[in-house]
């Protein structure tokens, strides 16, 4: 077991596959710093994550995510809100 949440693991797989990242990716990996994602990459990642998890991510909240763990928490929050509705 790697200690990642299901959401983190799915995001890491998505990033590795769709953004062709060969380096080790961890939940603490910085989207902008470590992965060198620019604003267009981040928008693309959010769109792909929305498709993967069948959710809509608030753009303002998404821009606050600085790491994979941050984005995973945001996704989990949206999923929980949708499940409660």
Coordinates of N, CA and C in Angstrom, one line a residue, residues 2-49:
X2 N 0.5 2.2 -0.8 CA 1.4 3.4 -1.0 C 0.9 4.6 -0.1
X3 N -0.2 4.5 0.7 CA -0.6 5.5 1.6 C -1.3 6.7 0.9
X4 N -1.5 6.6 -0.4 CA -2.3 7.6 -1.2 C -3.8 7.3 -1.0
X5 N -4.5 8.4 -1.1 CA -6.0 8.2 -1.2 C -6.3 7.7 -2.6
X6 N -7.5 7.2 -2.8 CA -7.9 6.8 -4.1 C -7.9 8.0 -5.0
X7 N -8.4 9.1 -4.6 CA -8.4 10.3 -5.4 C -7.0 10.7 -5.8
X8 N -6.1 10.7 -4.9 CA -4.7 11.1 -5.2 C -4.1 10.1 -6.2
X9 N -4.3 8.8 -6.0 CA -3.8 7.8 -6.9 C -4.3 8.0 -8.3
X10 N -5.6 8.3 -8.4 CA -6.2 8.5 -9.8 C -5.6 9.8 -10.4
X11 N -5.5 10.8 -9.6 CA -4.9 12.1 -10.2 C -3.4 11.8 -10.6
X12 N -2.7 11.1 -9.8 CA -1.3 10.9 -10.2 C -1.2 10.1 -11.5
X13 N -2.0 9.1 -11.6 CA -2.1 8.3 -12.9 C -2.4 9.2 -14.0
X14 N -3.5 10.0 -13.9 CA -3.9 10.9 -14.9 C -2.8 11.9 -15.3
X15 N -2.1 12.4 -14.4 CA -1.0 13.4 -14.7 C 0.2 12.7 -15.4
X16 N 0.5 11.5 -14.9 CA 1.6 10.7 -15.5 C 1.3 10.4 -16.9
X17 N 0.1 9.9 -17.2 CA -0.3 9.5 -18.5 C -0.5 10.6 -19.5
X18 N -1.4 11.6 -19.1 CA -1.8 12.6 -20.0 C -0.8 13.7 -20.2
X19 N 0.1 13.9 -19.2 CA 1.1 15.0 -19.3 C 2.5 14.5 -19.4
X20 N 2.6 13.1 -19.6 CA 3.8 12.5 -20.0 C 4.9 12.8 -18.9
X21 N 4.6 12.6 -17.7 CA 5.5 12.9 -16.6 C 6.1 11.5 -16.2
X22 N 7.4 11.4 -16.3 CA 8.1 10.1 -16.0 C 8.6 10.1 -14.5
X23 N 8.8 11.3 -14.0 CA 9.4 11.4 -12.6 C 8.4 10.9 -11.6
X24 N 8.9 10.6 -10.4 CA 8.1 10.2 -9.3 C 7.1 11.3 -8.9
X25 N 5.9 11.0 -8.8 CA 4.8 12.0 -8.5 C 4.2 11.6 -7.2
X26 N 4.2 12.5 -6.2 CA 3.6 12.2 -4.9 C 2.5 13.2 -4.6
X27 N 1.6 12.9 -3.6 CA 0.6 13.9 -3.3 C 1.1 15.3 -3.0
X28 N 2.3 15.4 -2.4 CA 2.9 16.7 -2.1 C 3.6 17.4 -3.2
X29 N 3.6 16.7 -4.4 CA 4.2 17.3 -5.6 C 3.5 18.6 -6.0
X30 N 4.3 19.7 -6.1 CA 3.7 21.0 -6.5 C 3.4 21.0 -8.0
X31 N 2.2 21.4 -8.3 CA 1.7 21.5 -9.7 C 2.5 22.4 -10.5
X32 N 2.7 23.6 -10.0 CA 3.5 24.7 -10.7 C 5.0 24.5 -10.6
X33 N 5.4 24.3 -9.4 CA 6.9 24.2 -9.1 C 7.5 22.9 -9.6
X34 N 7.1 21.8 -9.1 CA 7.7 20.5 -9.4 C 7.4 20.1 -10.8
X35 N 6.1 20.2 -11.2 CA 5.7 19.7 -12.5 C 5.7 20.8 -13.6
X36 N 6.0 22.0 -13.2 CA 6.2 23.1 -14.1 C 4.9 23.4 -15.0
X37 N 3.8 23.2 -14.4 CA 2.5 23.4 -15.1 C 2.2 24.9 -15.2
X38 N 1.9 25.4 -16.3 CA 1.5 26.8 -16.4 C -0.1 26.8 -16.3
X39 N -0.6 28.0 -16.5 CA -2.1 28.2 -16.2 C -2.9 27.3 -17.2
X40 N -2.4 27.2 -18.5 CA -3.1 26.4 -19.4 C -3.1 24.9 -19.1
X41 N -1.9 24.4 -18.6 CA -1.8 23.1 -18.1 C -2.8 22.8 -17.0
X42 N -2.9 23.8 -16.1 CA -3.8 23.6 -14.9 C -5.2 23.5 -15.3
X43 N -5.6 24.4 -16.3 CA -7.0 24.3 -16.8 C -7.2 23.0 -17.4
X44 N -6.3 22.5 -18.2 CA -6.4 21.2 -18.9 C -6.5 20.1 -17.9
X45 N -5.7 20.1 -16.8 CA -5.8 19.1 -15.8 C -7.1 19.1 -15.1
X46 N -7.7 20.3 -14.8 CA -9.0 20.4 -14.1 C -10.1 19.9 -15.0
X47 N -10.0 20.1 -16.3 CA -11.0 19.6 -17.3 C -10.9 18.1 -17.3
X48 N -9.7 17.6 -17.3 CA -9.6 16.1 -17.4 C -10.0 15.5 -16.1
X49 N -9.7 16.1 -14.9 CA -10.2 15.6 -13.6 C -11.7 15.7 -13.5

